[in-house]
Short mmCIF file of C-alpha atoms (C1' of nucleotides) in Angstrom, two decimals:
data_model
loop_
_atom_site.label_atom_id
_atom_site.label_comp_id
_atom_site.label_asym_id
_atom_site.label_seq_id
_atom_site.Cartn_x
_atom_site.Cartn_y
_atom_site.Cartn_z
CA MET A 1 0.00 0.00 0.00
CA GLN A 2 1.40 3.35 -0.95
CA GLU A 3 0.20 6.90 -0.95
CA THR A 4 -3.47 6.37 -0.35
CA LEU A 5 -3.88 8.00 3.02
CA LEU A 6 -4.68 11.57 2.20
CA GLU A 7 -6.49 11.02 -1.06
CA PRO A 8 -9.99 12.42 -0.89
CA VAL A 9 -11.16 9.87 -3.40
CA ALA A 10 -9.69 6.39 -3.49
CA LYS A 11 -9.60 4.03 -6.45
CA PRO A 12 -12.43 1.58 -6.69
CA LEU A 13 -11.75 -1.51 -4.62
CA ARG A 14 -12.29 -4.95 -6.00
CA LEU A 15 -15.00 -6.53 -3.90
CA SER A 16 -15.70 -10.20 -3.34
CA GLY A 17 -19.25 -11.48 -3.55
CA ALA A 18 -19.52 -11.80 0.19
CA ARG A 19 -18.20 -8.31 0.70
CA ARG A 20 -20.58 -6.94 -1.88
CA THR A 21 -23.49 -8.55 -0.05
CA ALA A 22 -22.33 -7.20 3.30
CA ILE A 23 -22.08 -3.70 1.89
CA LEU A 24 -25.50 -3.85 0.25
CA LYS A 25 -27.04 -5.12 3.48
CA ALA A 26 -25.39 -2.30 5.37
CA LEU A 27 -26.78 0.23 2.90
CA ALA A 28 -30.24 -1.30 2.90
CA ASP A 29 -31.16 0.01 6.33
CA PRO A 30 -32.60 3.54 6.16
CA ARG A 31 -30.99 4.64 9.42
CA ARG A 32 -27.59 3.46 8.35
CA PHE A 33 -27.99 5.18 5.02
CA GLU A 34 -29.04 8.38 6.71
CA LEU A 35 -26.00 8.09 8.93
CA LEU A 36 -23.73 7.70 5.94
CA GLN A 37 -25.26 10.76 4.34
CA ARG A 38 -24.63 12.75 7.49
CA ILE A 39 -21.04 11.66 7.55
CA ALA A 40 -20.64 12.55 3.90
CA ARG A 41 -22.06 16.01 4.41
CA ALA A 42 -20.37 16.72 7.70
CA GLY A 43 -17.15 18.26 6.42
CA CYS A 44 -16.06 14.96 7.74
CA PRO A 45 -15.17 13.25 10.95
CA LEU A 46 -18.57 13.06 12.56
CA GLY A 47 -18.83 12.64 16.31
CA CYS A 48 -21.19 10.04 17.67
CA ALA A 49 -23.02 12.71 19.64
CA GLU A 50 -23.92 14.49 16.41
CA ALA A 51 -24.86 11.20 14.85
CA ARG A 52 -27.14 10.43 17.73
CA ALA A 53 -28.74 13.82 17.62
CA ALA A 54 -29.53 13.24 13.96
CA LEU A 55 -31.16 9.85 14.38
CA PRO A 56 -34.06 8.98 16.65
CA ILE A 57 -32.42 5.90 18.11
CA SER A 58 -30.85 4.82 21.36
CA ALA A 59 -27.12 4.77 22.02
CA ALA A 60 -27.13 0.99 21.92
CA THR A 61 -28.75 0.95 18.51
CA LEU A 62 -26.38 3.57 17.15
CA SER A 63 -23.44 1.53 18.37
CA HIS A 64 -24.88 -1.48 16.56
CA HIS A 65 -25.25 0.39 13.29
CA VAL A 66 -21.80 1.92 13.52
CA LYS A 67 -20.36 -1.52 13.95
CA GLU A 68 -22.27 -2.80 10.92
CA LEU A 69 -20.95 0.03 8.77
CA GLU A 70 -17.45 -0.49 10.07
CA THR A 71 -17.56 -4.25 9.52
CA ALA A 72 -18.77 -3.73 5.98
CA GLY A 73 -15.81 -1.41 5.53
CA LEU A 74 -17.96 1.55 4.60
CA ILE A 75 -16.67 3.76 7.38
CA GLN A 76 -13.61 4.12 9.51
CA VAL A 77 -13.88 4.83 13.20
CA ARG A 78 -11.15 6.89 14.78
CA ARG A 79 -11.25 6.31 18.51
CA GLU A 80 -9.89 9.16 20.54
CA GLY A 81 -10.39 8.55 24.18
CA LYS A 82 -13.98 8.99 25.13
CA PHE A 83 -15.08 10.02 21.68
CA HIS A 84 -15.31 8.26 18.37
CA PHE A 85 -15.25 9.93 15.00
CA LEU A 86 -16.67 8.50 11.82
CA THR A 87 -15.34 8.95 8.31
CA LEU A 88 -16.20 7.41 4.97
CA ARG A 89 -14.02 4.94 3.14
CA SER A 90 -14.67 6.04 -0.38
CA GLY A 91 -12.87 3.28 -2.28
CA VAL A 92 -15.49 0.82 -1.16
CA MET A 93 -18.35 2.83 -2.55
CA GLN A 94 -16.56 3.17 -5.85
CA GLY A 95 -16.03 -0.56 -5.91
CA LEU A 96 -19.71 -1.15 -5.38
CA ILE A 97 -20.61 1.32 -8.07
CA ALA A 98 -18.30 -0.49 -10.47
CA ILE A 99 -20.10 -3.76 -9.79
CA LEU A 100 -23.52 -2.20 -10.21
CA SER A 101 -22.49 -0.53 -13.43
CA ALA A 102 -21.47 -3.89 -14.82
CA LEU A 103 -25.01 -5.08 -14.22
CA ASP A 104 -26.22 -2.31 -16.41
CA THR A 105 -23.70 -2.04 -19.20
CA ASP A 106 -24.15 -5.65 -20.22
CA HIS A 107 -27.48 -4.47 -21.41
CA CYS A 108 -29.19 -6.35 -24.15
CA PRO A 109 -30.04 -5.25 -27.68
CA GLN A 110 -33.65 -5.96 -26.71
CA ARG A 111 -34.08 -9.25 -28.48
CA MET B 1 -14.50 5.32 -19.87
CA GLN B 2 -15.63 6.12 -23.37
CA GLU B 3 -19.09 7.48 -23.75
CA THR B 4 -21.39 4.96 -25.26
CA LEU B 5 -23.59 5.19 -28.27
CA LEU B 6 -24.81 1.69 -28.79
CA GLU B 7 -26.31 0.78 -25.49
CA PRO B 8 -29.96 1.29 -24.73
CA VAL B 9 -29.04 2.74 -21.35
CA ALA B 10 -31.82 4.78 -19.89
CA LYS B 11 -31.41 8.05 -18.05
CA PRO B 12 -30.95 7.77 -14.33
CA LEU B 13 -34.26 7.80 -12.52
CA ARG B 14 -34.80 9.98 -9.50
CA LEU B 15 -35.48 7.64 -6.61
CA SER B 16 -37.31 8.35 -3.38
CA GLY B 17 -35.83 7.23 -0.11
CA ALA B 18 -38.30 4.39 0.22
CA ARG B 19 -37.58 3.24 -3.31
CA ARG B 20 -33.87 3.42 -2.71
CA THR B 21 -34.25 1.23 0.35
CA ALA B 22 -36.39 -1.27 -1.52
CA ILE B 23 -33.82 -1.52 -4.28
CA LEU B 24 -30.92 -1.94 -1.91
CA LYS B 25 -32.81 -4.66 -0.04
CA ALA B 26 -33.53 -6.41 -3.29
CA LEU B 27 -29.86 -6.28 -4.25
CA ALA B 28 -28.69 -7.41 -0.83
CA ASP B 29 -29.76 -11.01 -1.33
CA PRO B 30 -27.05 -13.06 -3.06
CA ARG B 31 -29.51 -15.15 -5.05
CA ARG B 32 -31.33 -12.14 -6.35
CA PHE B 33 -28.06 -10.52 -7.27
CA GLU B 34 -26.94 -13.64 -9.08
CA LEU B 35 -30.24 -13.65 -10.89
CA LEU B 36 -29.77 -10.06 -12.00
CA GLN B 37 -26.32 -10.89 -13.28
CA ARG B 38 -27.73 -13.75 -15.27
CA ILE B 39 -30.34 -11.52 -16.79
CA ALA B 40 -27.73 -8.92 -17.62
CA ARG B 41 -25.50 -11.47 -19.33
CA ALA B 42 -28.24 -13.37 -21.06
CA GLY B 43 -28.42 -11.43 -24.29
CA CYS B 44 -31.59 -10.47 -22.56
CA PRO B 45 -35.05 -11.74 -21.94
CA LEU B 46 -34.28 -14.60 -19.63
CA GLY B 47 -36.80 -17.40 -19.25
CA CYS B 48 -37.70 -18.60 -15.80
CA ALA B 49 -36.59 -22.07 -16.70
CA GLU B 50 -33.07 -20.83 -17.38
CA ALA B 51 -33.17 -18.81 -14.23
CA ARG B 52 -34.16 -21.82 -12.25
CA ALA B 53 -31.46 -23.95 -13.78
CA ALA B 54 -28.91 -21.36 -12.73
CA LEU B 55 -29.99 -21.12 -9.11
CA PRO B 56 -30.29 -23.98 -6.65
CA ILE B 57 -33.72 -22.98 -5.43
CA SER B 58 -37.26 -24.22 -5.75
CA ALA B 59 -39.82 -22.77 -8.12
CA ALA B 60 -41.66 -21.20 -5.23
CA THR B 61 -38.55 -19.41 -4.03
CA LEU B 62 -37.68 -18.22 -7.51
CA SER B 63 -41.16 -16.83 -7.89
CA HIS B 64 -40.71 -14.99 -4.62
CA HIS B 65 -37.42 -13.44 -5.71
CA VAL B 66 -38.73 -12.47 -9.11
CA LYS B 67 -41.56 -10.66 -7.45
CA GLU B 68 -39.18 -8.83 -5.14
CA LEU B 69 -37.08 -7.67 -8.07
CA GLU B 70 -40.15 -6.64 -9.99
CA THR B 71 -41.64 -4.76 -7.05
CA ALA B 72 -38.38 -2.90 -6.56
CA GLY B 73 -38.58 -2.00 -10.22
CA LEU B 74 -35.26 -3.60 -11.06
CA ILE B 75 -36.68 -5.94 -13.65
CA GLN B 76 -39.60 -6.14 -15.97
CA VAL B 77 -41.52 -9.36 -16.46
CA ARG B 78 -43.04 -9.98 -19.84
CA ARG B 79 -45.72 -12.61 -19.46
CA GLU B 80 -46.39 -14.63 -22.57
CA GLY B 81 -48.82 -17.36 -21.91
CA LYS B 82 -47.25 -20.07 -19.88
CA PHE B 83 -43.81 -18.48 -19.85
CA HIS B 84 -42.37 -15.40 -18.26
CA PHE B 85 -39.34 -13.49 -19.48
CA LEU B 86 -37.17 -11.25 -17.39
CA THR B 87 -35.40 -8.09 -18.48
CA LEU B 88 -33.52 -5.37 -16.66
CA ARG B 89 -34.80 -1.87 -16.16
CA SER B 90 -31.58 0.00 -16.47
CA GLY B 91 -32.70 3.48 -15.51
CA VAL B 92 -33.24 2.32 -11.96
CA MET B 93 -29.70 1.07 -11.55
CA GLN B 94 -28.38 4.36 -12.89
CA GLY B 95 -30.54 6.19 -10.40
CA LEU B 96 -29.12 4.16 -7.57
CA ILE B 97 -25.59 4.73 -8.77
CA ALA B 98 -26.25 8.45 -8.84
CA ILE B 99 -27.35 8.37 -5.21
CA LEU B 100 -24.38 6.31 -4.14
CA SER B 101 -21.99 8.59 -6.00
CA ALA B 102 -23.35 11.54 -4.08
CA LEU B 103 -22.37 9.79 -0.88
CA ASP B 104 -18.84 9.69 -2.12
CA THR B 105 -18.24 12.98 -3.86
CA ASP B 106 -19.04 15.04 -0.77
CA HIS B 107 -15.81 13.71 0.52
CA CYS B 108 -13.99 15.56 3.25
CA PRO B 109 -10.57 17.23 3.19
CA GLN B 110 -9.58 14.78 5.95
CA ARG B 111 -8.84 17.32 8.60
"C1'" DT C 1 -62.42 -32.44 -21.97
"C1'" DA C 2 -58.51 -34.19 -19.68
"C1'" DA C 3 -53.67 -34.19 -18.95
"C1'" DT C 4 -49.61 -31.53 -18.58
"C1'" DC C 5 -46.63 -27.99 -17.65
"C1'" DA C 6 -45.27 -23.10 -15.82
"C1'" DA C 7 -45.82 -20.19 -12.38
"C1'" DT C 8 -48.09 -18.46 -8.10
"C1'" DT C 9 -50.07 -18.71 -3.59
"C1'" DC C 10 -50.46 -20.71 0.93
"C1'" DG C 11 -48.86 -22.21 5.39
"C1'" DA C 12 -45.20 -23.31 8.13
"C1'" DT C 13 -40.56 -22.95 9.82
"C1'" DA C 14 -35.90 -21.47 10.76
"C1'" DG C 15 -32.80 -17.84 10.77
"C1'" DT C 16 -31.76 -12.96 10.72
"C1'" DT C 17 -32.05 -8.29 12.31
"C1'" DG C 18 -33.47 -3.75 14.46
"C1'" DT C 19 -34.60 -2.20 18.70
"C1'" DC C 20 -34.41 -1.24 23.55
"C1'" DG C 21 -33.14 -1.05 28.71
"C1'" DA C 22 -29.89 -2.44 31.84
"C1'" DA C 23 -25.42 -3.56 33.00
"C1'" DA C 24 -20.58 -3.30 31.92
"C1'" DT C 25 -16.46 -1.12 30.14
"C1'" DG C 26 -13.58 2.61 29.40
"C1'" DT C 27 -12.07 7.63 29.70
"C1'" DC C 28 -11.38 11.87 31.71
"C1'" DG C 29 -11.56 15.62 35.18
"C1'" DA C 30 -11.96 17.00 39.95
"C1'" DT D 1 -10.05 7.77 44.02
"C1'" DC D 2 -14.55 9.15 42.80
"C1'" DG D 3 -18.10 10.53 39.77
"C1'" DA D 4 -19.72 11.88 35.28
"C1'" DC D 5 -19.92 10.82 30.67
"C1'" DA D 6 -19.32 8.00 26.03
"C1'" DT D 7 -19.66 3.81 24.12
"C1'" DT D 8 -20.27 -1.22 24.11
"C1'" DT D 9 -22.13 -5.59 25.45
"C1'" DC D 10 -25.85 -8.46 27.01
"C1'" DG D 11 -30.36 -10.42 26.96
"C1'" DA D 12 -34.65 -10.24 25.23
"C1'" DC D 13 -38.26 -9.50 21.98
"C1'" DA D 14 -40.83 -8.40 17.74
"C1'" DA D 15 -40.71 -8.05 12.93
"C1'" DC D 16 -39.12 -9.58 8.80
"C1'" DT D 17 -37.46 -12.88 5.28
"C1'" DA D 18 -35.68 -16.94 2.72
"C1'" DT D 19 -36.99 -21.31 2.10
"C1'" DC D 20 -39.70 -25.37 1.14
"C1'" DG D 21 -43.69 -28.70 -0.06
"C1'" DA D 22 -48.30 -28.80 -1.16
"C1'" DA D 23 -52.20 -26.94 -3.21
"C1'" DT D 24 -53.77 -23.76 -6.76
"C1'" DT D 25 -54.28 -21.07 -10.93
"C1'" DG D 26 -53.74 -20.56 -15.71
"C1'" DA D 27 -52.27 -21.84 -20.42
"C1'" DT D 28 -51.20 -25.25 -23.90
"C1'" DT D 29 -51.79 -29.58 -26.10
"C1'" DA D 30 -53.46 -34.26 -26.80
#
DNA sequence: TAATCAATTCGATAGTTGTCGAAATGTCGA
DNA sequence: TCGACATTTCGACAACTATCGAATTGATTA
């Protein structure tokens, strides 16, 4: 791995089938999606307190969703003492988009 | 990526939040995803018999998945007498990709 | 009309998941 | 060390979903 760290936009990652499914499942929950949108719009590292204020869910549930997003590799969690900060991992999203595009571009000449 | 002239790719649809969730849920099942890939690669209208041969599931389960994909608007089912033929609705996928791209392009300057 | 085949619906079941409150863990400041 | 605060884990529960076999609907053909 070389110079990827400060890149705002990473290259599309190659995703396995299992990973693809995990990501799609993570995205398929409206609260998690909302959370991702907040993170994307936040100027970036989003504190959990802000996240919680944005979503009408308990701390336990938020923790659950954050873990799902982290496990799927969609976000990165920077843990600084008491607080956690959430950022997107953009290469993953690009990888997913690449897969979805392939579904579309193989389009048929309609019989 | 070169801009395409030959493909019957539709314009991206604008998707509501509920629709987006329905689509992501539909995509998040591995069998449904596999089915979509088959349809995409098939040269197009895919018969249910072929679909069934490709997936290790019962007719009842296939019927269930086809309905899910149809309800989400990802595929169109042309019913001709005894047989049904499946085709992609490509505008929907483009719409989803547009939404997912938005998640990514708002990327932060990694403070 | 009867038999046959494709697909759907029904009913049941097992597994998954979103949610919470309560308890536990971990961090920081006084 | 103590207490306040942030987050996680635990245990439980309700809702949802993928799956199947059996029964059903609907179309084609003998």
